Amino acid sequence: MSQKNQILGVLGGGQLGRMLIQSAINYNQDIHILDPDPNAPCKDLAQKFVTGSLREFDTVYQFGKDCDVITIEIENVNTEALEQLQKEGKRVFPQPEIIRLIQDKREQKQFYDDHGIPTAEFVLTADKAEVKENFDFLPAVNKLGREGYDGRGVQILRNESDLEKAFDAPGLLEKLIDFDKEIAVTVARNSKGDLVAYPAVECAFHPTANLVEFLFAPASISPEIEKKAQEIAREVILKLDMVGILAVEMFVTKDGEVLVNEIAPRPHNSGHHTIEANYTSQFEQHLRSVMNWPLGDTGLRCPAAMINLLGEEGFQGEAYVEGMEEAVSEKGVYIHLYGKKLTKPFRKMGHVTVLDEDVDNLKKRAHYIKNLIKIKA
Amino acid sequence: MSQKNQILGVLGGGQLGRMLIQSAINYNQDIHILDPDPNAPCKDLAQKFVTGSLREFDTVYQFGKDCDVITIEIENVNTEALEQLQKEGKRVFPQPEIIRLIQDKREQKQFYDDHGIPTAEFVLTADKAEVKENFDFLPAVNKLGREGYDGRGVQILRNESDLEKAFDAPGLLEKLIDFDKEIAVTVARNSKGDLVAYPAVECAFHPTANLVEFLFAPASISPEIEKKAQEIAREVILKLDMVGILAVEMFVTKDGEVLVNEIAPRPHNSGHHTIEANYTSQFEQHLRSVMNWPLGDTGLRCPAAMINLLGEEGFQGEAYVEGMEEAVSEKGVYIHLYGKKLTKPFRKMGHVTVLDEDVDNLKKRAHYIKNLIKIKA
């Protein structure tokens, strides 16, 4: 571990950057943040906070020039600037070409195919007309190649009558998987090549908003499925030759297949519980991996549930957290608010982690907390 | 829990304030800091950081006027200003009169005596001459009434030849206790009167520097001693009628008596392990108590050791952490650096917490880590 004060620059100053800073404080690791929103969650906590676009070459390039290592907390950034910085000797993790790959779901799917990574069958579509031509592929998930995020740019086309809403831009159709479970495995790798994997977690999505609503760790899957999922996640980060932390979301099908759904080369919603539940949080692990420090133990200290605190439907404006007093009175309940003043429906305003040695009790308590806390205005 | 953005002002911006801020982030709790050192550990992390004296009435008063709740992370502050702020409706916890009591070890001892709280036998001394008159009280600990801190203002007088170095200012002589163990119990109380106590921890002091060198949780004491220690700690905070967090350091004598040694009405070195080892950290508990939120569960999640990272003797200047890479490669080892650029002998530069379910192994590992990490320049 270098002792000279290395600056870590982060593109994006949202909740992921905020929780990264909370970890970095323990290491005296200075962090600079670039974010377009002057009121981003990181604004008061970074050693330097720059307001500016993540998409403009000059803004990203100038920001990065002051840093030694540059990372992201959102994929939608200017990769040309990152490549230029890399050429000039900055360490950029995840590497710019990986960010570019992730920015396009079409390339991502092609990558799985090229490297023998199991994923749902798919067909690339240039526009709405091409989706329509592939009507025999339905029921399918129609994804936009670019700009999809947190539920945007993803929709299910069940039958021909749905075809009219197909995305009229480069995208893809993916066979609708009749899955048994959705799971995620987080892996991390540093420049020395050390590689660690977290135990699989199980995600339950919001029925309409395509956002994680509940997460349970450990996933209730067989040791065989656990092993398969871990192997696939390791395979993905190795094939990408990536440095940093990578969340690999997977489907477990009813006949025991494990298929990669999507990946995120940064701390991810599916790892928030690690702050309290694991020996090393995903945020500290991200720091360790991009800074080329030794990686931390990934073991689970205690079964955990994670609940996203999403802005309640029908409320918009200054956020008010209902039920917080009751929630924090409970043993093993951890609130994380993200410092966002304004709420709107489904906005990620915070999360709650619940710890309980008894897995059945844990599920009950997670539902209780979920119904207790509401983000209103 | 009030939803309106209440400002918590903290007098002192050292490591205790820094770890308090790390907890406060989870609650969107804004914190203002006052500290005389423009490079204090909190400087980049507080919503507002004011450089100024903690001892001057005007500085403290002006700082406090912008806050809703005011607390401390060091006792040596202007209590007149705090009283004035309290009169004007600010909530000040711990209460100013308690801070004043703690500022003077003579008053502190008198308080124990007046309230039947067990403590080592003592005699108040006005000056060196009066210490000398009490030569038959030796061997004794000679303490300065005021300004003692982290090993300063405390010395042992073993025999008459030591009398020449007696403090020539108001102080006290305390019977030297031939103790079996030193333990500490942290208690917290909010304005509603809720009261919680942490399990006792065991402290091992540095042989010469009068600073905690190791801490082990839980303390290896009998259930009877544990119960007695908890009762005494609860009794102290109740008799003080204090709101906030209070560390109660105690001696366990060889014949099973429990005597209060010193108390600190703020987060304390003896509670640093709670960040990883307990359900609720002492910093979050401090926040909960002064903000009048529900108090958190104090249970220990896992046996823990805490090692202070003190500036190595013989080194002064820009700090360098030796052995960090090996240390963070270990499972369940947590580094906390305090953001202090310059080291000097015995300066508190950080701490390390070690978790291990096996208590014997934990002790071995704590010694290994202690020998591994050195703060040099």
Short mmCIF file of C-alpha atoms in Angstrom, two decimals, chain A residues 2-375:
data_model
loop_
_atom_site.label_atom_id
_atom_site.label_comp_id
_atom_site.label_asym_id
_atom_site.label_seq_id
_atom_site.Cartn_x
_atom_site.Cartn_y
_atom_site.Cartn_z
CA SER A 2 1.53 3.23 -1.12
CA GLN A 3 1.89 5.72 1.68
CA LYS A 4 2.13 8.79 -0.48
CA ASN A 5 -1.19 10.54 -0.66
CA GLN A 6 -2.77 9.17 -3.83
CA ILE A 7 -5.94 10.89 -4.99
CA LEU A 8 -8.83 8.68 -6.01
CA GLY A 9 -11.17 10.42 -8.46
CA VAL A 10 -14.72 9.11 -8.76
CA LEU A 11 -17.02 9.87 -11.67
CA GLY A 12 -20.41 10.25 -10.04
CA GLY A 13 -21.28 11.53 -6.58
CA GLY A 14 -24.45 9.63 -5.73
CA GLN A 15 -25.12 7.16 -2.94
CA LEU A 16 -22.47 4.73 -4.17
CA GLY A 17 -19.81 7.42 -4.02
CA ARG A 18 -21.13 8.46 -0.62
CA MET A 19 -20.79 4.99 0.86
CA LEU A 20 -17.38 4.65 -0.79
CA ILE A 21 -16.27 7.82 1.01
CA GLN A 22 -17.55 6.43 4.33
CA SER A 23 -15.17 3.49 3.81
CA ALA A 24 -12.29 5.58 2.49
CA ILE A 25 -12.23 7.72 5.65
CA ASN A 26 -10.82 4.74 7.57
CA TYR A 27 -7.79 4.70 5.28
CA ASN A 28 -7.16 8.45 5.07
CA GLN A 29 -7.89 7.95 1.38
CA ASP A 30 -8.67 11.30 -0.24
CA ILE A 31 -11.49 11.25 -2.77
CA HIS A 32 -12.38 13.76 -5.48
CA ILE A 33 -15.86 13.62 -6.94
CA LEU A 34 -17.28 14.83 -10.27
CA ASP A 35 -21.06 15.05 -10.55
CA PRO A 36 -23.42 17.22 -12.59
CA ASP A 37 -25.67 17.85 -9.58
CA PRO A 38 -24.29 20.49 -7.17
CA ASN A 39 -26.40 18.86 -4.43
CA ALA A 40 -25.27 15.30 -5.09
CA PRO A 41 -25.06 13.03 -2.00
CA CYS A 42 -21.25 13.34 -1.90
CA LYS A 43 -21.06 17.11 -1.98
CA ASP A 44 -20.10 17.73 1.66
CA LEU A 45 -17.94 14.66 2.11
CA ALA A 46 -15.42 14.60 -0.71
CA GLN A 47 -12.01 16.25 -0.26
CA LYS A 48 -12.85 17.98 -3.54
CA PHE A 49 -16.26 18.15 -5.21
CA VAL A 50 -16.48 19.33 -8.82
CA THR A 51 -19.82 20.09 -10.45
CA GLY A 52 -19.75 19.11 -14.09
CA SER A 53 -20.91 16.76 -16.78
CA LEU A 54 -19.77 13.14 -16.75
CA ARG A 55 -20.39 12.96 -20.50
CA GLU A 56 -18.18 15.80 -21.73
CA PHE A 57 -14.63 14.97 -22.72
CA ASP A 58 -13.06 18.15 -21.35
CA THR A 59 -14.82 18.08 -18.01
CA VAL A 60 -13.88 14.48 -17.31
CA TYR A 61 -10.35 14.94 -18.64
CA GLN A 62 -9.64 18.05 -16.54
CA PHE A 63 -11.11 16.41 -13.46
CA GLY A 64 -9.03 13.28 -13.94
CA LYS A 65 -5.75 15.14 -14.43
CA ASP A 66 -5.61 15.98 -10.69
CA CYS A 67 -6.10 12.35 -9.69
CA ASP A 68 -3.83 9.30 -9.49
CA VAL A 69 -6.51 6.65 -9.80
CA ILE A 70 -9.90 7.16 -11.42
CA THR A 71 -13.00 5.03 -10.97
CA ILE A 72 -16.75 5.29 -11.54
CA GLU A 73 -19.95 4.88 -9.62
CA ILE A 74 -22.12 5.11 -12.75
CA GLU A 75 -21.35 3.70 -16.23
CA ASN A 76 -22.69 6.58 -18.26
CA VAL A 77 -19.44 8.55 -18.52
CA ASN A 78 -17.14 9.81 -21.26
CA THR A 79 -14.84 6.87 -21.98
CA GLU A 80 -12.71 8.77 -24.51
CA ALA A 81 -11.52 11.10 -21.75
CA LEU A 82 -10.76 8.08 -19.57
CA GLU A 83 -8.75 6.50 -22.37
CA GLN A 84 -6.76 9.70 -22.79
CA LEU A 85 -6.07 9.83 -19.05
CA GLN A 86 -5.00 6.21 -19.12
CA LYS A 87 -2.59 6.97 -21.98
CA GLU A 88 -1.12 9.72 -19.85
CA GLY A 89 -0.37 7.27 -17.07
CA LYS A 90 -3.43 7.52 -14.85
CA ARG A 91 -4.75 4.26 -13.50
CA VAL A 92 -8.39 3.94 -14.59
CA PHE A 93 -10.44 1.07 -13.11
CA PRO A 94 -12.65 -0.40 -14.37
CA GLN A 95 -10.74 0.05 -17.61
CA PRO A 96 -12.35 2.41 -20.14
CA GLU A 97 -12.97 -0.34 -22.72
CA ILE A 98 -14.93 -2.31 -20.13
CA ILE A 99 -17.07 0.70 -19.29
CA ARG A 100 -17.74 1.14 -23.00
CA LEU A 101 -18.75 -2.50 -23.30
CA ILE A 102 -21.14 -2.19 -20.37
CA GLN A 103 -22.65 1.00 -21.77
CA ASP A 104 -24.10 -1.03 -24.62
CA LYS A 105 -26.25 -4.01 -23.71
CA ARG A 106 -25.83 -5.32 -27.24
CA GLU A 107 -22.07 -5.52 -26.89
CA GLN A 108 -22.47 -6.97 -23.42
CA LYS A 109 -24.61 -9.82 -24.74
CA GLN A 110 -22.23 -10.39 -27.64
CA PHE A 111 -19.37 -10.59 -25.16
CA TYR A 112 -21.09 -13.40 -23.23
CA ASP A 113 -21.70 -15.25 -26.45
CA ASP A 114 -18.10 -14.84 -27.63
CA HIS A 115 -16.69 -16.13 -24.35
CA GLY A 116 -19.01 -19.01 -23.66
CA ILE A 117 -20.66 -17.32 -20.67
CA PRO A 118 -24.17 -18.71 -20.23
CA THR A 119 -26.88 -16.11 -20.86
CA ALA A 120 -30.45 -16.03 -22.15
CA GLU A 121 -30.81 -16.53 -25.88
CA PHE A 122 -31.07 -13.21 -27.70
CA VAL A 123 -31.30 -11.46 -31.04
CA LEU A 124 -29.93 -7.99 -31.77
CA THR A 125 -32.43 -5.55 -33.24
CA ALA A 126 -31.63 -2.29 -35.01
CA ASP A 127 -35.05 -0.69 -34.65
CA LYS A 128 -38.75 -1.30 -34.06
CA ALA A 129 -39.17 -2.85 -37.50
CA GLU A 130 -36.56 -5.44 -36.72
CA VAL A 131 -38.18 -6.25 -33.41
CA LYS A 132 -41.43 -6.83 -35.28
CA GLU A 133 -39.70 -9.16 -37.73
CA ASN A 134 -38.67 -11.29 -34.76
CA PHE A 135 -42.21 -11.75 -33.42
CA ASP A 136 -41.64 -15.49 -33.16
CA PHE A 137 -39.04 -14.74 -30.44
CA LEU A 138 -41.80 -13.57 -28.06
CA PRO A 139 -42.38 -13.60 -25.10
CA ALA A 140 -39.16 -11.65 -24.76
CA VAL A 141 -37.48 -8.82 -22.91
CA ASN A 142 -36.85 -5.86 -25.18
CA LYS A 143 -33.83 -3.85 -24.06
CA LEU A 144 -32.42 -0.62 -25.39
CA GLY A 145 -28.73 -0.96 -26.23
CA ARG A 146 -27.79 2.29 -24.53
CA GLU A 147 -29.06 4.65 -21.83
CA GLY A 148 -31.07 2.06 -19.96
CA TYR A 149 -30.74 2.49 -16.19
CA ASP A 150 -32.68 1.48 -13.09
CA GLY A 151 -35.67 0.16 -14.92
CA ARG A 152 -35.58 2.52 -17.86
CA GLY A 153 -34.98 1.01 -21.31
CA VAL A 154 -36.21 -2.46 -20.38
CA GLN A 155 -39.67 -3.87 -21.12
CA ILE A 156 -41.39 -7.18 -21.60
CA LEU A 157 -43.08 -7.95 -24.92
CA ARG A 158 -45.41 -10.84 -24.26
CA ASN A 159 -47.26 -11.14 -27.52
CA GLU A 160 -47.73 -9.49 -30.89
CA SER A 161 -50.03 -6.84 -29.50
CA ASP A 162 -47.10 -5.57 -27.41
CA LEU A 163 -44.93 -5.07 -30.50
CA GLU A 164 -46.10 -1.50 -31.04
CA LYS A 165 -44.25 -0.35 -27.89
CA ALA A 166 -40.97 -1.95 -29.04
CA PHE A 167 -37.94 0.36 -28.80
CA ASP A 168 -37.25 2.06 -32.10
CA ALA A 169 -33.49 2.22 -31.61
CA PRO A 170 -30.61 -0.27 -31.50
CA GLY A 171 -31.45 -2.86 -28.89
CA LEU A 172 -32.10 -6.51 -28.42
CA LEU A 173 -34.72 -9.11 -27.72
CA GLU A 174 -33.91 -11.63 -25.04
CA LYS A 175 -35.90 -14.82 -24.39
CA LEU A 176 -38.08 -14.32 -21.34
CA ILE A 177 -36.58 -16.67 -18.77
CA ASP A 178 -39.04 -18.53 -16.59
CA PHE A 179 -36.63 -18.32 -13.70
CA ASP A 180 -36.83 -19.79 -10.25
CA LYS A 181 -34.68 -17.12 -8.64
CA GLU A 182 -32.64 -14.06 -9.39
CA ILE A 183 -29.28 -14.07 -7.66
CA ALA A 184 -26.14 -11.94 -7.74
CA VAL A 185 -22.50 -12.64 -7.01
CA THR A 186 -20.05 -9.79 -6.48
CA VAL A 187 -16.43 -10.39 -7.47
CA ALA A 188 -13.43 -8.10 -7.11
CA ARG A 189 -9.97 -8.17 -8.61
CA ASN A 190 -6.93 -5.96 -8.11
CA SER A 191 -4.03 -5.20 -10.47
CA LYS A 192 -1.91 -7.93 -8.92
CA GLY A 193 -4.57 -10.35 -10.15
CA ASP A 194 -5.97 -11.30 -6.72
CA LEU A 195 -9.60 -12.31 -7.11
CA VAL A 196 -12.32 -12.77 -4.48
CA ALA A 197 -16.02 -13.62 -4.72
CA TYR A 198 -18.85 -12.89 -2.28
CA PRO A 199 -21.46 -15.51 -1.44
CA ALA A 200 -24.51 -15.32 -3.71
CA VAL A 201 -27.45 -13.16 -2.67
CA GLU A 202 -31.04 -13.48 -3.72
CA CYS A 203 -32.92 -10.51 -5.17
CA ALA A 204 -36.63 -9.90 -5.24
CA PHE A 205 -37.62 -7.23 -7.71
CA HIS A 206 -40.40 -4.70 -7.49
CA PRO A 207 -43.29 -6.09 -9.55
CA THR A 208 -43.46 -3.07 -11.87
CA ALA A 209 -40.49 -0.76 -11.31
CA ASN A 210 -37.70 -3.23 -12.29
CA LEU A 211 -35.75 -2.27 -9.15
CA VAL A 212 -34.50 -4.53 -6.39
CA GLU A 213 -37.08 -4.41 -3.60
CA PHE A 214 -35.62 -7.02 -1.25
CA LEU A 215 -32.31 -8.75 -1.10
CA PHE A 216 -31.49 -11.75 1.07
CA ALA A 217 -28.06 -13.05 1.96
CA PRO A 218 -27.29 -15.88 1.75
CA ALA A 219 -29.39 -16.92 -1.26
CA SER A 220 -31.42 -20.06 -0.54
CA ILE A 221 -29.88 -22.13 -3.28
CA SER A 222 -28.15 -25.52 -3.33
CA PRO A 223 -24.37 -25.74 -2.88
CA GLU A 224 -24.17 -26.82 -6.55
CA ILE A 225 -25.94 -23.70 -7.78
CA GLU A 226 -23.83 -21.55 -5.42
CA LYS A 227 -20.67 -23.10 -6.86
CA LYS A 228 -21.84 -22.64 -10.43
CA ALA A 229 -22.77 -18.99 -9.80
CA GLN A 230 -19.43 -18.24 -8.19
CA GLU A 231 -17.58 -19.87 -11.06
CA ILE A 232 -19.51 -17.89 -13.64
CA ALA A 233 -18.91 -14.58 -11.83
CA ARG A 234 -15.17 -15.30 -11.58
CA GLU A 235 -15.15 -16.28 -15.25
CA VAL A 236 -16.78 -12.99 -16.26
CA ILE A 237 -14.29 -10.74 -14.45
CA LEU A 238 -11.38 -12.84 -15.74
CA LYS A 239 -12.62 -12.79 -19.34
CA LEU A 240 -13.10 -9.04 -19.07
CA ASP A 241 -9.59 -8.84 -17.56
CA MET A 242 -11.16 -6.27 -15.30
CA VAL A 243 -9.76 -4.55 -12.20
CA GLY A 244 -12.33 -3.31 -9.70
CA ILE A 245 -15.55 -4.69 -8.29
CA LEU A 246 -18.14 -6.37 -10.49
CA ALA A 247 -21.69 -7.33 -9.63
CA VAL A 248 -22.93 -10.26 -11.71
CA GLU A 249 -26.71 -10.65 -11.74
CA MET A 250 -27.91 -14.09 -12.73
CA PHE A 251 -31.09 -16.10 -13.29
CA VAL A 252 -31.43 -19.56 -11.82
CA THR A 253 -33.81 -21.39 -14.15
CA LYS A 254 -36.30 -23.99 -13.01
CA ASP A 255 -34.07 -26.75 -14.35
CA GLY A 256 -31.02 -25.53 -12.47
CA GLU A 257 -29.25 -23.58 -15.16
CA VAL A 258 -27.47 -20.36 -14.18
CA LEU A 259 -27.58 -17.57 -16.78
CA VAL A 260 -25.93 -14.17 -16.60
CA ASN A 261 -28.50 -11.40 -16.81
CA GLU A 262 -26.59 -8.16 -16.39
CA ILE A 263 -23.32 -6.97 -14.89
CA ALA A 264 -22.24 -3.73 -13.21
CA PRO A 265 -18.52 -2.89 -12.90
CA ARG A 266 -18.90 -0.89 -9.66
CA PRO A 267 -20.48 -1.16 -6.21
CA HIS A 268 -24.06 -2.25 -6.78
CA ASN A 269 -27.41 -2.35 -5.08
CA SER A 270 -27.04 -6.11 -4.65
CA GLY A 271 -24.07 -5.56 -2.30
CA HIS A 272 -25.39 -2.93 0.11
CA HIS A 273 -25.94 -5.46 2.90
CA THR A 274 -22.17 -6.16 2.96
CA ILE A 275 -21.62 -3.00 5.02
CA GLU A 276 -22.97 -4.69 8.12
CA ALA A 277 -23.31 -8.32 7.08
CA ASN A 278 -19.89 -9.23 5.64
CA TYR A 279 -16.34 -9.01 6.88
CA THR A 280 -15.50 -6.55 4.12
CA SER A 281 -18.09 -4.22 2.60
CA GLN A 282 -18.35 -3.93 -1.16
CA PHE A 283 -17.33 -0.27 -0.87
CA GLU A 284 -14.12 -1.05 0.95
CA GLN A 285 -13.53 -3.91 -1.50
CA HIS A 286 -13.97 -1.51 -4.43
CA LEU A 287 -11.40 0.79 -2.86
CA ARG A 288 -9.01 -2.09 -2.20
CA SER A 289 -9.31 -3.39 -5.75
CA VAL A 290 -8.84 -0.11 -7.64
CA MET A 291 -6.03 1.01 -5.30
CA ASN A 292 -4.32 -2.38 -5.72
CA TRP A 293 -4.41 -3.13 -2.00
CA PRO A 294 -4.85 -6.67 -0.66
CA LEU A 295 -8.47 -7.77 -1.08
CA GLY A 296 -10.63 -8.32 1.97
CA ASP A 297 -12.40 -11.40 3.25
CA THR A 298 -15.84 -11.78 1.65
CA GLY A 299 -17.44 -14.05 4.26
CA LEU A 300 -20.91 -13.38 5.60
CA ARG A 301 -20.91 -12.55 9.34
CA CYS A 302 -24.68 -12.87 9.72
CA PRO A 303 -27.70 -13.51 7.47
CA ALA A 304 -29.06 -10.23 6.20
CA ALA A 305 -31.88 -8.64 4.26
CA MET A 306 -31.64 -5.36 2.37
CA ILE A 307 -34.62 -3.22 1.53
CA ASN A 308 -34.42 -0.30 -0.85
CA LEU A 309 -36.14 2.83 0.36
CA LEU A 310 -37.78 4.05 -2.81
CA GLY A 311 -39.75 7.26 -3.08
CA GLU A 312 -43.39 6.32 -2.46
CA GLU A 313 -45.75 6.56 -5.42
CA GLY A 314 -47.88 9.70 -5.32
CA PHE A 315 -45.32 11.79 -3.41
CA GLN A 316 -42.95 14.36 -4.83
CA GLY A 317 -41.00 17.10 -3.03
CA GLU A 318 -39.02 17.44 0.16
CA ALA A 319 -38.52 13.96 1.57
CA TYR A 320 -40.02 12.81 4.86
CA VAL A 321 -39.15 9.37 6.29
CA GLU A 322 -42.18 7.73 7.88
CA GLY A 323 -41.67 4.97 10.44
CA MET A 324 -38.01 5.64 11.06
CA GLU A 325 -38.32 5.84 14.85
CA GLU A 326 -39.96 2.40 15.07
CA ALA A 327 -37.43 0.93 12.65
CA VAL A 328 -34.32 2.09 14.47
CA SER A 329 -35.72 0.82 17.76
CA GLU A 330 -35.24 -2.72 16.43
CA LYS A 331 -32.11 -4.73 17.06
CA GLY A 332 -29.95 -5.19 13.98
CA VAL A 333 -31.73 -2.66 11.78
CA TYR A 334 -29.46 -0.23 9.92
CA ILE A 335 -30.77 2.82 8.10
CA HIS A 336 -28.78 4.41 5.31
CA LEU A 337 -30.20 7.63 3.95
CA TYR A 338 -28.54 9.03 0.87
CA GLY A 339 -28.72 12.74 1.57
CA LYS A 340 -31.24 13.47 -1.19
CA LYS A 341 -33.50 16.37 -0.31
CA LEU A 342 -36.19 15.70 -2.88
CA THR A 343 -38.17 12.52 -3.35
CA LYS A 344 -40.12 11.31 -6.37
CA PRO A 345 -41.78 7.97 -7.10
CA PHE A 346 -39.24 5.11 -7.11
CA ARG A 347 -36.25 7.38 -6.54
CA LYS A 348 -33.63 5.53 -4.48
CA MET A 349 -33.61 7.55 -1.27
CA GLY A 350 -31.86 5.09 0.99
CA HIS A 351 -31.77 1.49 2.09
CA VAL A 352 -32.18 -0.54 5.24
CA THR A 353 -30.22 -3.62 6.23
CA VAL A 354 -31.66 -6.10 8.70
CA LEU A 355 -29.48 -8.68 10.45
CA ASP A 356 -30.88 -11.82 12.03
CA GLU A 357 -29.24 -15.18 12.73
CA ASP A 358 -32.61 -16.85 12.16
CA VAL A 359 -33.34 -16.80 8.41
CA ASP A 360 -37.11 -17.28 8.77
CA ASN A 361 -37.35 -14.51 11.28
CA LEU A 362 -35.19 -12.36 9.02
CA LYS A 363 -37.69 -12.63 6.15
CA LYS A 364 -40.58 -11.73 8.44
CA ARG A 365 -38.72 -8.76 9.84
CA ALA A 366 -37.68 -7.56 6.39
CA HIS A 367 -41.33 -7.44 5.33
CA TYR A 368 -42.28 -5.67 8.55
CA ILE A 369 -39.60 -3.00 8.01
CA LYS A 370 -40.54 -2.66 4.36
CA ASN A 371 -44.13 -1.88 5.33
CA LEU A 372 -43.07 0.38 8.18
CA ILE A 373 -40.78 2.82 6.40
CA LYS A 374 -42.17 5.01 3.65
CA ILE A 375 -40.51 7.90 1.91
#
